[in-house]
XYZ file of C-alpha atoms in Angstrom:
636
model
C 0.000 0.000 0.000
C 0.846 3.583 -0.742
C 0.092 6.619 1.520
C -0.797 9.899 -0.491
C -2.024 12.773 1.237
C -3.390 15.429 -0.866
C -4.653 17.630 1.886
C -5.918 16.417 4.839
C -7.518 13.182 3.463
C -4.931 10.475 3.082
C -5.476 8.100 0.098
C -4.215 4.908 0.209
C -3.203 2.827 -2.742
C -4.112 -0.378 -2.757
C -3.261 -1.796 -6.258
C -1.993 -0.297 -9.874
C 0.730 0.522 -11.605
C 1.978 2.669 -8.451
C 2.365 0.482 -6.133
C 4.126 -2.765 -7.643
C 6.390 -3.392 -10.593
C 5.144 -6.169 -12.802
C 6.928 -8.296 -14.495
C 6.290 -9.320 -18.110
C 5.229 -12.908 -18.807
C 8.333 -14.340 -20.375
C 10.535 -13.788 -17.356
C 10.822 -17.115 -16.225
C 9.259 -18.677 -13.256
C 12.180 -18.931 -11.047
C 12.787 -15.102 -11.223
C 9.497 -14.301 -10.463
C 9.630 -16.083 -7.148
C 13.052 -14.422 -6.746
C 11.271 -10.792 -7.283
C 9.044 -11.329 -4.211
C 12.651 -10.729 -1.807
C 12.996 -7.595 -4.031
C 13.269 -4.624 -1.769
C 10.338 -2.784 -3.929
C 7.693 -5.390 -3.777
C 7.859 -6.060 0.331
C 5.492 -3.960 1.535
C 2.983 -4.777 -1.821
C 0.173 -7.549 -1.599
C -2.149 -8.470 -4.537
C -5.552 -7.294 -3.144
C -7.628 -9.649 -6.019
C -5.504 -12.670 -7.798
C -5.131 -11.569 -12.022
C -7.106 -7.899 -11.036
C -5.700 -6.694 -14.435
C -5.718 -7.010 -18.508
C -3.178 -7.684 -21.496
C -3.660 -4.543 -22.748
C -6.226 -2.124 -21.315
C -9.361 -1.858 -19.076
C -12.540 -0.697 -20.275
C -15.448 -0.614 -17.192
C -15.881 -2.192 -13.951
C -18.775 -2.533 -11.361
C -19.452 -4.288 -8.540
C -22.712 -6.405 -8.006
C -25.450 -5.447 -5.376
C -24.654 -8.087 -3.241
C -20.961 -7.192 -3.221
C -19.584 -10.689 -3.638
C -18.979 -10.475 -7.397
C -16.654 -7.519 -9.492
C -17.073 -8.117 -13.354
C -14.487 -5.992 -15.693
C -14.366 -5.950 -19.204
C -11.082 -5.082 -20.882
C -8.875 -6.025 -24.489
C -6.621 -7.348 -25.894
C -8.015 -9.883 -26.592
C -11.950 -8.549 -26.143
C -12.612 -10.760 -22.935
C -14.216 -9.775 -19.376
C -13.402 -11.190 -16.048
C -15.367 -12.243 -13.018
C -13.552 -11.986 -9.513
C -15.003 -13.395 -6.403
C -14.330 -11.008 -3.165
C -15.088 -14.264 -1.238
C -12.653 -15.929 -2.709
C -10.492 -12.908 -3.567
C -9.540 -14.592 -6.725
C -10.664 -14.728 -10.413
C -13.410 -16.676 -10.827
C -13.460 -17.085 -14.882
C -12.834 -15.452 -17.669
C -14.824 -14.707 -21.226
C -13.712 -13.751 -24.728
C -16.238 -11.589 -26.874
C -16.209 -11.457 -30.703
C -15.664 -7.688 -30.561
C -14.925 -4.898 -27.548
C -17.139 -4.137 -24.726
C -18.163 -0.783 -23.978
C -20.158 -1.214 -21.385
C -21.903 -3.782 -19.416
C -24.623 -3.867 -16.678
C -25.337 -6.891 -14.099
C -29.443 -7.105 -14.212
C -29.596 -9.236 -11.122
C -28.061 -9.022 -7.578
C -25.186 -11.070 -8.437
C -22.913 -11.601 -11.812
C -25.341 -14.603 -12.963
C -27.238 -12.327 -15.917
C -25.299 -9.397 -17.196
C -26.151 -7.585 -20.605
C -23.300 -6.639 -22.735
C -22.772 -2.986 -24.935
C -20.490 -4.503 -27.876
C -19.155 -1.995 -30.233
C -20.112 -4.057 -33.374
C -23.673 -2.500 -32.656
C -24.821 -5.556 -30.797
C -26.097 -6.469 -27.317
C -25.009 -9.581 -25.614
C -26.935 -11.705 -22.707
C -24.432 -13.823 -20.594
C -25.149 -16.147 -17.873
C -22.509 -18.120 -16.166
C -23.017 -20.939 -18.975
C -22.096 -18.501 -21.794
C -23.550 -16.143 -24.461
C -26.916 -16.585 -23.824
C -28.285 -14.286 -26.532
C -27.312 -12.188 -28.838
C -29.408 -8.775 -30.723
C -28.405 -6.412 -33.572
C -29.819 -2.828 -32.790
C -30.164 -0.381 -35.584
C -27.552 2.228 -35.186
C -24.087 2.072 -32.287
C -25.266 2.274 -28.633
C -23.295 4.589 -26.553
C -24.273 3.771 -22.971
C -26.770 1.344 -20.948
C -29.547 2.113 -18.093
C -31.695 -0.822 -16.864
C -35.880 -0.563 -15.302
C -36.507 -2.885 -13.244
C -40.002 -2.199 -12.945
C -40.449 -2.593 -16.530
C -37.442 -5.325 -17.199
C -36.628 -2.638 -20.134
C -32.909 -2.016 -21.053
C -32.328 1.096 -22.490
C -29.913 2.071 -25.247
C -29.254 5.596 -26.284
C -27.807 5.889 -29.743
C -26.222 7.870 -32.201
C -28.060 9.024 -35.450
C -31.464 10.406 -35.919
C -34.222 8.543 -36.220
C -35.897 6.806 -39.534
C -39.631 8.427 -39.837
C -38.201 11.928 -40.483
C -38.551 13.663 -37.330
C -34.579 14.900 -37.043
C -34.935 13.179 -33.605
C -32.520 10.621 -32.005
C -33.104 7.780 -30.053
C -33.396 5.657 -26.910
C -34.144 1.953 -27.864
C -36.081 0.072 -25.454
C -36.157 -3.659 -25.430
C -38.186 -5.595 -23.283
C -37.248 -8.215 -21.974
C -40.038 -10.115 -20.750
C -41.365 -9.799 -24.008
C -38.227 -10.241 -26.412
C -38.577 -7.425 -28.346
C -38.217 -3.836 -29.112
C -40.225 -1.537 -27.996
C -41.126 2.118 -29.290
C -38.094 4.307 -28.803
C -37.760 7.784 -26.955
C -37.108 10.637 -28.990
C -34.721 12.762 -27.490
C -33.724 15.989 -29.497
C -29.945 16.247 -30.504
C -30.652 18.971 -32.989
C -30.375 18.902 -36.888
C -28.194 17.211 -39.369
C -27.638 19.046 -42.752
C -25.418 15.853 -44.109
C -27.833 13.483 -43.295
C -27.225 9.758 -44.786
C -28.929 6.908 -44.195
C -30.060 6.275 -40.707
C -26.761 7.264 -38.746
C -26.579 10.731 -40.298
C -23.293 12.931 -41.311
C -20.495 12.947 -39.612
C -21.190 15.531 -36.748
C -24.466 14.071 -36.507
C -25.827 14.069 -32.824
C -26.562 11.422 -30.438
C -27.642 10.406 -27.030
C -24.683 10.218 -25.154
C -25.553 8.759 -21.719
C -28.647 7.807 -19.704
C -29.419 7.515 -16.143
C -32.419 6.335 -13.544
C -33.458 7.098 -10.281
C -34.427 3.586 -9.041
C -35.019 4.331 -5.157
C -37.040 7.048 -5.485
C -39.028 8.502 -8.341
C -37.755 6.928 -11.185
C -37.058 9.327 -13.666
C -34.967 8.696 -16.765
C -32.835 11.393 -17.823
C -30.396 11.496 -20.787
C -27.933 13.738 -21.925
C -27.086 14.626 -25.406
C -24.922 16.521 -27.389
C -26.472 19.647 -28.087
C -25.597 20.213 -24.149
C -29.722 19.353 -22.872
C -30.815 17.090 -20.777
C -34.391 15.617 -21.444
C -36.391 13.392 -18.043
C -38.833 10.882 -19.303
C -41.349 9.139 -16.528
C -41.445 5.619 -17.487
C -45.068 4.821 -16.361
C -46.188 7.678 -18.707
C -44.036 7.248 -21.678
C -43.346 10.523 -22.143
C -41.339 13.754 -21.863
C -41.799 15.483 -18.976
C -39.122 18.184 -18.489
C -36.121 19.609 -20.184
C -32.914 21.171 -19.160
C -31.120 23.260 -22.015
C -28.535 25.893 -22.260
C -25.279 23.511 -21.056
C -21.754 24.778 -22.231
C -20.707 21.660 -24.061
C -21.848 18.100 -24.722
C -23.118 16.084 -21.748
C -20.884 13.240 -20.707
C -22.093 12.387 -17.658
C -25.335 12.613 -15.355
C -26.026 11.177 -11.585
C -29.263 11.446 -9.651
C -28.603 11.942 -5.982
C -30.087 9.446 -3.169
C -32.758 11.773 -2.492
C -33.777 11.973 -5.757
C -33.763 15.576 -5.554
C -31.051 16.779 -7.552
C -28.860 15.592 -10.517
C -25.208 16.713 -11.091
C -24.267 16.735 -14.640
C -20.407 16.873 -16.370
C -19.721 18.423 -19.650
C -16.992 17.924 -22.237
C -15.327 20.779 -21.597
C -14.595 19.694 -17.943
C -17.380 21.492 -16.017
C -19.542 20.277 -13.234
C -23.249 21.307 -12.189
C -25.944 20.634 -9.749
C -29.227 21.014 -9.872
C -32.378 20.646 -8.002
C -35.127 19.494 -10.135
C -37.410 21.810 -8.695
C -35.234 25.216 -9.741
C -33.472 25.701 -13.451
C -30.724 27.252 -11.968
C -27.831 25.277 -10.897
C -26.709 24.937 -7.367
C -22.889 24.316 -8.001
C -20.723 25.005 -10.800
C -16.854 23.425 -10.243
C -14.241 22.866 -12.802
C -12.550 19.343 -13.146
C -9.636 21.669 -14.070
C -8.209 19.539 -17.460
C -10.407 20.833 -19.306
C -11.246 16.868 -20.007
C -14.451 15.387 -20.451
C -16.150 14.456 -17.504
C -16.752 10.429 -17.788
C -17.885 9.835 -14.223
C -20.069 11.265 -11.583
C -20.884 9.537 -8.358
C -22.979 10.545 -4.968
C -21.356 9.318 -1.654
C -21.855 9.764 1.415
C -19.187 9.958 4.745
C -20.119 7.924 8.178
C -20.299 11.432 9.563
C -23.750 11.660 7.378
C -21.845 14.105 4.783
C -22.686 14.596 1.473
C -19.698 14.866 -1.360
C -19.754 14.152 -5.343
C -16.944 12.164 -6.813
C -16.333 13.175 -10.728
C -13.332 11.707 -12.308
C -11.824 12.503 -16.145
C -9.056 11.031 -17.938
C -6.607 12.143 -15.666
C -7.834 12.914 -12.368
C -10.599 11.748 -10.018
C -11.814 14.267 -7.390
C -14.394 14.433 -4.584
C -16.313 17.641 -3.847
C -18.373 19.045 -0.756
C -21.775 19.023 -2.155
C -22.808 21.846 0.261
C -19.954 24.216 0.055
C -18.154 23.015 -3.038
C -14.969 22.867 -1.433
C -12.279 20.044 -2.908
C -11.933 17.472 -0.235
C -9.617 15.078 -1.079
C -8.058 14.007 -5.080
C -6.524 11.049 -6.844
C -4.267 11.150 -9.770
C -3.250 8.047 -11.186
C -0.076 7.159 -13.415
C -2.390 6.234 -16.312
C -5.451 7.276 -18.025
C -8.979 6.452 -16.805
C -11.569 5.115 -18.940
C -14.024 4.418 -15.942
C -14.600 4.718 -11.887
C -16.743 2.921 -9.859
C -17.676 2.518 -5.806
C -17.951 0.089 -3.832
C -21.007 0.768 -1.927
C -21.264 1.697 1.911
C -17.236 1.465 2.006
C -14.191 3.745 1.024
C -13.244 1.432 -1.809
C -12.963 2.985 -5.270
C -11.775 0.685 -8.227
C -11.242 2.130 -11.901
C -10.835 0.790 -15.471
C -7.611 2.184 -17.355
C -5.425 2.284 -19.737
C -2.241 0.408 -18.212
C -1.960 -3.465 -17.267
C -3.196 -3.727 -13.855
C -6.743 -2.099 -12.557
C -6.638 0.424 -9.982
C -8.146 0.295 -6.152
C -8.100 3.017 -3.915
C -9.053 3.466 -0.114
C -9.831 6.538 1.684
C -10.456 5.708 5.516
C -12.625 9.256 5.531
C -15.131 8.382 3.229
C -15.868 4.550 4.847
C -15.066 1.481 6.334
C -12.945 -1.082 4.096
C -15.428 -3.479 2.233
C -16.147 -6.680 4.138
C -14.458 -8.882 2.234
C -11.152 -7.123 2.710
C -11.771 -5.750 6.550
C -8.253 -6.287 7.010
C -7.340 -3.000 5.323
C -8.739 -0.919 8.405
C -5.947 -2.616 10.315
C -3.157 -2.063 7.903
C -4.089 1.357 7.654
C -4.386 1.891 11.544
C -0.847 0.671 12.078
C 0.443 3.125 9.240
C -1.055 5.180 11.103
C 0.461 4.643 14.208
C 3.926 4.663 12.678
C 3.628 8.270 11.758
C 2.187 9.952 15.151
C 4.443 13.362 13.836
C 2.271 14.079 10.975
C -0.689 15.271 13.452
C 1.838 17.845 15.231
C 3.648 19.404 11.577
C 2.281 22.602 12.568
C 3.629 22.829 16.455
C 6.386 22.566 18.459
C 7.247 20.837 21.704
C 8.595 23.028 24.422
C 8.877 21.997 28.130
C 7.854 23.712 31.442
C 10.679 25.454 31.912
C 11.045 26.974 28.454
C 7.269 28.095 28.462
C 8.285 29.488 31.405
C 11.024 31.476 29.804
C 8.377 32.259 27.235
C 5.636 33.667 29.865
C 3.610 31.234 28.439
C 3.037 29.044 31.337
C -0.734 30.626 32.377
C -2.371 29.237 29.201
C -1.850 25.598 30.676
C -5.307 24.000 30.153
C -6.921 27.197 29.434
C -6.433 27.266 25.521
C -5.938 24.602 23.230
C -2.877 26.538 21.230
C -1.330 23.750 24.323
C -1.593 20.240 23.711
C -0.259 18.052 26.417
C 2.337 15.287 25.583
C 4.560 13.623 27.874
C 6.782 15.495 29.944
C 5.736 19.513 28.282
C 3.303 20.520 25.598
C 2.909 20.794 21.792
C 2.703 24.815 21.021
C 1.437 26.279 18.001
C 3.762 27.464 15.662
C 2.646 30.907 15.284
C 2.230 31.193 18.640
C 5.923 30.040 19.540
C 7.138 32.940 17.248
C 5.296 36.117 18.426
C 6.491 34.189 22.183
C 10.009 34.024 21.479
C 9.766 37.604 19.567
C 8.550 39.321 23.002
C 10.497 37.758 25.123
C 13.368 38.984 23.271
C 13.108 42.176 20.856
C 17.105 41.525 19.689
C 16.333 38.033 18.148
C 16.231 39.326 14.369
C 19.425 41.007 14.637
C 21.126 37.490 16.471
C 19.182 35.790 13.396
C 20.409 38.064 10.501
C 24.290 37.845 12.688
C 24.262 34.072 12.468
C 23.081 33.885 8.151
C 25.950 36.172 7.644
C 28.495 34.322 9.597
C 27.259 30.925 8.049
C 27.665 32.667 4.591
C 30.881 33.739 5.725
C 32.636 30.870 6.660
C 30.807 29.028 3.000
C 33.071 31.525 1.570
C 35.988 30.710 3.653
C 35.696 26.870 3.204
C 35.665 27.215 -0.910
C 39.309 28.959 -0.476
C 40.188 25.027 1.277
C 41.675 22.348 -0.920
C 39.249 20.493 -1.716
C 38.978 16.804 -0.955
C 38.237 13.874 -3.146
C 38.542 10.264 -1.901
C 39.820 7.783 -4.817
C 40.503 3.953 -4.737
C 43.369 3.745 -7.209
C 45.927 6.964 -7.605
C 45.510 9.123 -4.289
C 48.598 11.561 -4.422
C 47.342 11.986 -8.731
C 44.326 13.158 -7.327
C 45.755 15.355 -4.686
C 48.517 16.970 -7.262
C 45.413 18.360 -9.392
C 43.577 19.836 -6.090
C 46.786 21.209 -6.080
C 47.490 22.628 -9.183
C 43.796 23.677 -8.703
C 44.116 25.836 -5.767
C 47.278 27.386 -7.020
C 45.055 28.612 -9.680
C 42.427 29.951 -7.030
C 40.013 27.584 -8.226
C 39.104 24.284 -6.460
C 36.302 22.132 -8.578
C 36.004 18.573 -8.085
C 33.979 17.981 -11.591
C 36.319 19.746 -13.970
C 39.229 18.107 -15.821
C 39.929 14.682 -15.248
C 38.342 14.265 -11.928
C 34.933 15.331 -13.123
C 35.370 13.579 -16.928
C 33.747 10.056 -17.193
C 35.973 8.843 -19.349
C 38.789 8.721 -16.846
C 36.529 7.468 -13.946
C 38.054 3.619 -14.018
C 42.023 5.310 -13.817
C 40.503 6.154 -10.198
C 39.016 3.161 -9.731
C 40.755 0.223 -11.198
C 43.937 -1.542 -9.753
C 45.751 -2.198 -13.445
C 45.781 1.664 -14.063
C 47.728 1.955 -10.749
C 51.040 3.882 -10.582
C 54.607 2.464 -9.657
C 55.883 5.465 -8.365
C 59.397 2.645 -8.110
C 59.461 1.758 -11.614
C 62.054 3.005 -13.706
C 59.737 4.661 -16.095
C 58.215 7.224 -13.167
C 61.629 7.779 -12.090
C 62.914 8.870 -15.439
C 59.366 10.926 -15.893
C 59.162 12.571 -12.286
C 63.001 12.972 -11.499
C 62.576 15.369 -8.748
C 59.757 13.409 -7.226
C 60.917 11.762 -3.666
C 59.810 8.014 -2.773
C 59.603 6.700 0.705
C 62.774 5.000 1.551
C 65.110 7.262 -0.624
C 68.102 8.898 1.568
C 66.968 12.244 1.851
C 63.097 11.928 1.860
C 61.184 13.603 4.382
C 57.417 13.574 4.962
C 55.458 16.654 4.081
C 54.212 18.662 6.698
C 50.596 18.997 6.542
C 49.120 22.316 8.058
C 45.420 23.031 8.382
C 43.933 25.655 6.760
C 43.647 27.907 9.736
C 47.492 28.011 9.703
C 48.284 28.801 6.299
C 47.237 32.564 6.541
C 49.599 32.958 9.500
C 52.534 31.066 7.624
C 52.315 33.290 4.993
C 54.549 35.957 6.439
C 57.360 33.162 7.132
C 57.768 32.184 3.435
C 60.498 34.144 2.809
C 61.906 32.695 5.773
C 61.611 29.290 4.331
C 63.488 30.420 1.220
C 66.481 31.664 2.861
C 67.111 27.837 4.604
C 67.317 26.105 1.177
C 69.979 28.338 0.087
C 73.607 26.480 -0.074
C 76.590 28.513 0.863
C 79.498 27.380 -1.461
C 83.359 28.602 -1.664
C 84.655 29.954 -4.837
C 87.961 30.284 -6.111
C 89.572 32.054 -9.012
C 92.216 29.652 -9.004
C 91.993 26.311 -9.686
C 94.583 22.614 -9.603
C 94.258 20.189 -12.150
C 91.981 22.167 -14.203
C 89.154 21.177 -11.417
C 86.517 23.932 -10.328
C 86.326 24.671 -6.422
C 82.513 25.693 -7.017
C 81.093 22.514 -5.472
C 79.277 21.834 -2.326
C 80.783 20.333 0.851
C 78.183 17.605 0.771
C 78.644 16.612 -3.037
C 82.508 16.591 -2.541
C 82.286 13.794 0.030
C 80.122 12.050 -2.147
C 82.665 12.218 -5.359
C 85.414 11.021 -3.266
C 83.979 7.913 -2.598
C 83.875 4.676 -5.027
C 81.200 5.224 -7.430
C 78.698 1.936 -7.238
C 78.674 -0.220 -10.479
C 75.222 -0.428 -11.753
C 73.657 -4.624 -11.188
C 72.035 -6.225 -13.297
C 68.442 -5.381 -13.185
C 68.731 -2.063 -12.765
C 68.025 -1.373 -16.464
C 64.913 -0.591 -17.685
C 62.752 -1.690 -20.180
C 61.188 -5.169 -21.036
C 63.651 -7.036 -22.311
C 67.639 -7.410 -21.650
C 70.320 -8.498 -23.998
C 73.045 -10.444 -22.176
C 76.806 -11.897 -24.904
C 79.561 -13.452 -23.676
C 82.757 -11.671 -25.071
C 84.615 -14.483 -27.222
C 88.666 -14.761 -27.327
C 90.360 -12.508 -29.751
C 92.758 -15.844 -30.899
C 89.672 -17.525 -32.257
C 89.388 -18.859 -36.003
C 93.262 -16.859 -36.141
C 96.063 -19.403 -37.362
C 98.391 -20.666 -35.400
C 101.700 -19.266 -35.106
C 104.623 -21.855 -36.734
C 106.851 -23.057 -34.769
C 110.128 -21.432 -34.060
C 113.301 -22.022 -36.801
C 110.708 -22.964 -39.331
C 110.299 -20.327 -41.765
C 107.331 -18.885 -43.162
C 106.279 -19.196 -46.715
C 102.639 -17.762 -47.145
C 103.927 -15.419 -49.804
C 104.076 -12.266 -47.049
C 107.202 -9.984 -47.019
C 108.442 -9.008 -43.968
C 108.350 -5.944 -41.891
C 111.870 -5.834 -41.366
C 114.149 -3.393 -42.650
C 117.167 -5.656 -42.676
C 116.361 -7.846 -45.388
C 119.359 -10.031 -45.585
C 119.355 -11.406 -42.282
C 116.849 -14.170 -43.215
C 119.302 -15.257 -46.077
């Protein structure tokens, strides 16, 4: 369940779109169960098993008894039958063509008479199609006598005989057959072909009965007029004219005594059938037609008027016109119904699963889920703040401080709770304001310190915490504040393209490979000789260090001694320190030390190999050479 609290009157959620996540049919079965453990669907339970279509929902009502809901819905053209009993589906039914509307004739589901747009009317019992009837021209909505057993059908077109008149087809069912029709007048048609007329031609557009009190018909066309007939007389007997717009949607109250009417251009009126004036004009506010009206009534005997469009559903005072509480679903509506003497409202839309919404305020939960009065009663207990949003709780002592401690159980600006009291919150400001005059001027002091030290804190370096490549991170901060600007999401740091350098371990860097060393030369690694940890100062210190950085430059200066003579052709311009370290023995690099990836290793080969060998001494030498001494006769 989901809480929604436009106002005052909380709204609770019960099923739709809203409130779970469905999952389509292929996902296998196993990951269905699995989505039960899924944080999202924990606090979600399926009011009515399958409450929901392939496609799209067209109407829904609930039988007089209250033990049956029938919905009709595509695609496929089907309607369903759930059992509140059972809370459960009871069966499903395909239809040639799409339902437009449907009406239950007897106290439960077992006859029901079908609206099919084909321009046909359907008879169902739980066996089947019972019986099926052509009527002349497209029905557009269903009313039922049950005095007379007559269904009614207003239609579109004008009628045959040349009146310019539409129609209300009666069919009787006692008898089996059609009756004479009502004219009602929906104006002229110019274009007039055949027996359904041009293409603006008017129509009948919805009918309604009063069937606990006086029993007057009344239908509303589109010419904006809506005519009463009085079944036992067959006839006309009033007419209400003048509407802005077509009318969409009509509802006699329990009385009998007045009828509220919606137009299509989103307007709502009441009247009393004794005065042609109306008593309440309200706009739906879409500008939408108005495809639902409904008369409820609250435990506390009050009287409010639910009309819902294509977008929004909202319930009205019907004394002072006030909005008292409103609904707006995730999806289109195509039709809202009530469950009677409860606070359950189900709807017929455009998405997958069927809507059903509770409102504590306007009844009990329906019997045959009484367990949502509990539910809701511990939500409510797990929010006890929400009654208190405009107080605040002070104790004795502080009302004291206040001067407000002589309205103890005098006023109820006081609430008592625990150990002090809730105060309103108006009246803990003018309090606080008298008891001390100076409390703006603290106030304004403490915004502009606050903004102060915002200002001070952007001058900080800023601070960015990184997996892979800490000090790379710091060195741009760095480079960042030297430029007197410290942003996180520019450069590198804020580029996505760069995000898995900071994150993953192969884009780590050696600062001990060779390749960093020869890159970063003057960069010092832990366990060098020579390297010393940076001092870190906070940033309240480096204002007051900024007068010692000349002092800091004087220390790093090296005094040398220079000579203008020089031995050996050697300069004297050296340091002490690097002197000491020439004298030494210079280290031979090791192997290893090299970089790169690979390393070439030879072994040097002696220089008297593939030479030949030297003769032997007395033997002379006769391979033709002439020899490199000068004396040349001492060889002879």
């Amino acid at each position: 369940m989901k809480l929604t609290s436009p106002g005052t009157v909380p709204v609770y959620t019960v099923s739709g779109p809203s409130t779970a996540r469905p999952l389509p049919d292929w996902v296998a079965r196993r990951r269905k169960r699995s989505a039960k453990y899924d944080p999202e669907n924990l606090n979600n339970f399926e009011l009515l098993q399958e409450f929901e279509f392939e496609e799209a929902s067209n109407c829904v009502r609930v039988s007089e008894d209250g033990n049956w809901i029938m919905s009709s819905g595509t695609y496929k053209p089907q309607f369903h039958v759930h059992s509140t009993q059972e809370l459960s589906l009871s069966f499903s039914r395909h239809t040639k063509s799409e339902n437009t509307t449907f009406l239950m004739l007897s106290q439960d589901y077992t006859k029901s008479v079908h609206l099919q747009s084909d321009r046909s009317l359907e008879f169902h019992t739980p066996m089947g199609c019972h019986y099926e009837v052509r009527l002349p021209r497209f029905g557009r909505d269903l009313a039922y006598l049950k005095q007379s057993t007559e269904v009614l059908v207003p239609a579109v077109g004008l009628s045959s005989d040349g009146s310019g008149l539409g129609e209300v087809f009666r069919l009787d069912l006692e008898r089996g057959q059609f009756l004479r029709p009502w004219q009602v007048d929906v104006g002229t048609d110019e274009e007039t072909v055949g027996l359904q007329g041009g293409v603006h031609v008017g129509a009948v557009n919805v009918a309604t009965v009063a069937e606990s009190t006086h029993g007057l018909c009344a239908f509303g066309t589109t010419v904006g007029s809506v005519e009463f007939f009085d079944p036992r007389s067959k006839n006309r007997v009033a007419v209400l004219g003048g509407q802005d717009g077509e009318i969409t949607a009509l509802d006699y109250s329990k009385d009998g005594l007045s009828v509220a009417l919606g137009t299509s251009t989103g307007q709502i009126r009441i009247f009393d059938l004794r005065n042609p004036r109306p008593l309440l004009v309200k706009e739906q506010g879409m500008g939408l037609p108005v495809k639902n009206l409904i008369h409820l009534t609250t435990p506390t005997a009050e009287r409010k008027l639910l009309s819902a469009d294509r977008r929004t559903i909202k319930i009205w005072d019907e004394q002072s016109g006030d909005l008292w509480t409103s609904i707006e679903p995730m999806v289109d509506l195509n039709f809202v119904t009530h469950c009677p003497d409860s606070g359950m409202i189900l709807t017929a839309n455009e998405g997958k699963q069927m809507h059903s919404f509770f409102i504590p305020n306007l009844g009990l939960a329906p019997k045959w889920c009484h367990f949502l009065d509990n539910l809701v009663h511990e939500m409510e207990n797990d929010k006890p703040n929400e009654t208190y949003d405009n107080y605040k709780f002070l104790t004795i002592p502080e009302l004291k401080s206040l001067s407000l401690s002589h309205l103890i159980g005098k006023t109820n600006l006081l609430r008592p709770y625990m150990h002090g009291y809730f105060v309103a919150a108006k009246l803990y400001d003018q309090a606080r304001l008298i008891a001390n005059p100076y409390i703006f001027e603290e106030e304004r002091a403490k915004r502009i310190k606050e903004k102060v030290d915002k200002e001070r804190s952007s001058r900080i370096r800023g601070v960015k915490k990184v997996k892979v490549n800490q000090k790379l991170v710091d060195r741009i901060l760095q480079k960042q504040e030297n430029r007197a600007k410290v942003d996180e999401a520019a450069g590198i740091l804020g580029d996505s393209r760069f995000a898995t350098v900071f994150e993953d371990e192969a884009f780590k860097i050696d600062e001990n490979s060779y390749e960093f060393r020869a890159l970063n030369p003057s960069t010092k690694i832990p366990g060098d000789p020579g390297y010393q940890a940076p001092e870190v100062h906070s940033s309240s210190e480096e204002d007051s260090e900024d007068d010692d950085d000349d002092d800091d430059d004087n220390d790093s200066v090296v005094m040398k001694v220079s000579s203008s003579t020089a031995r050996g052709g050697q300069s004297r311009d050296t340091a002490i320190g690097s002197r000491a370290q020439k004298s030494g023995r210079s280290s031979k690099p090791r192997v290893g030390d090299m970089g790169g990836e690979k390393q070439v290793t030879f072994v040097p080969e002696s220089k008297k190999k593939g030479k030949p060998e030297a003769p032997p001494p007395g033997k002379k030498r006769h391979d033709g050479r002439r020899s490199a001494s000068s004396n040349m006769f001492r060889r002879l």
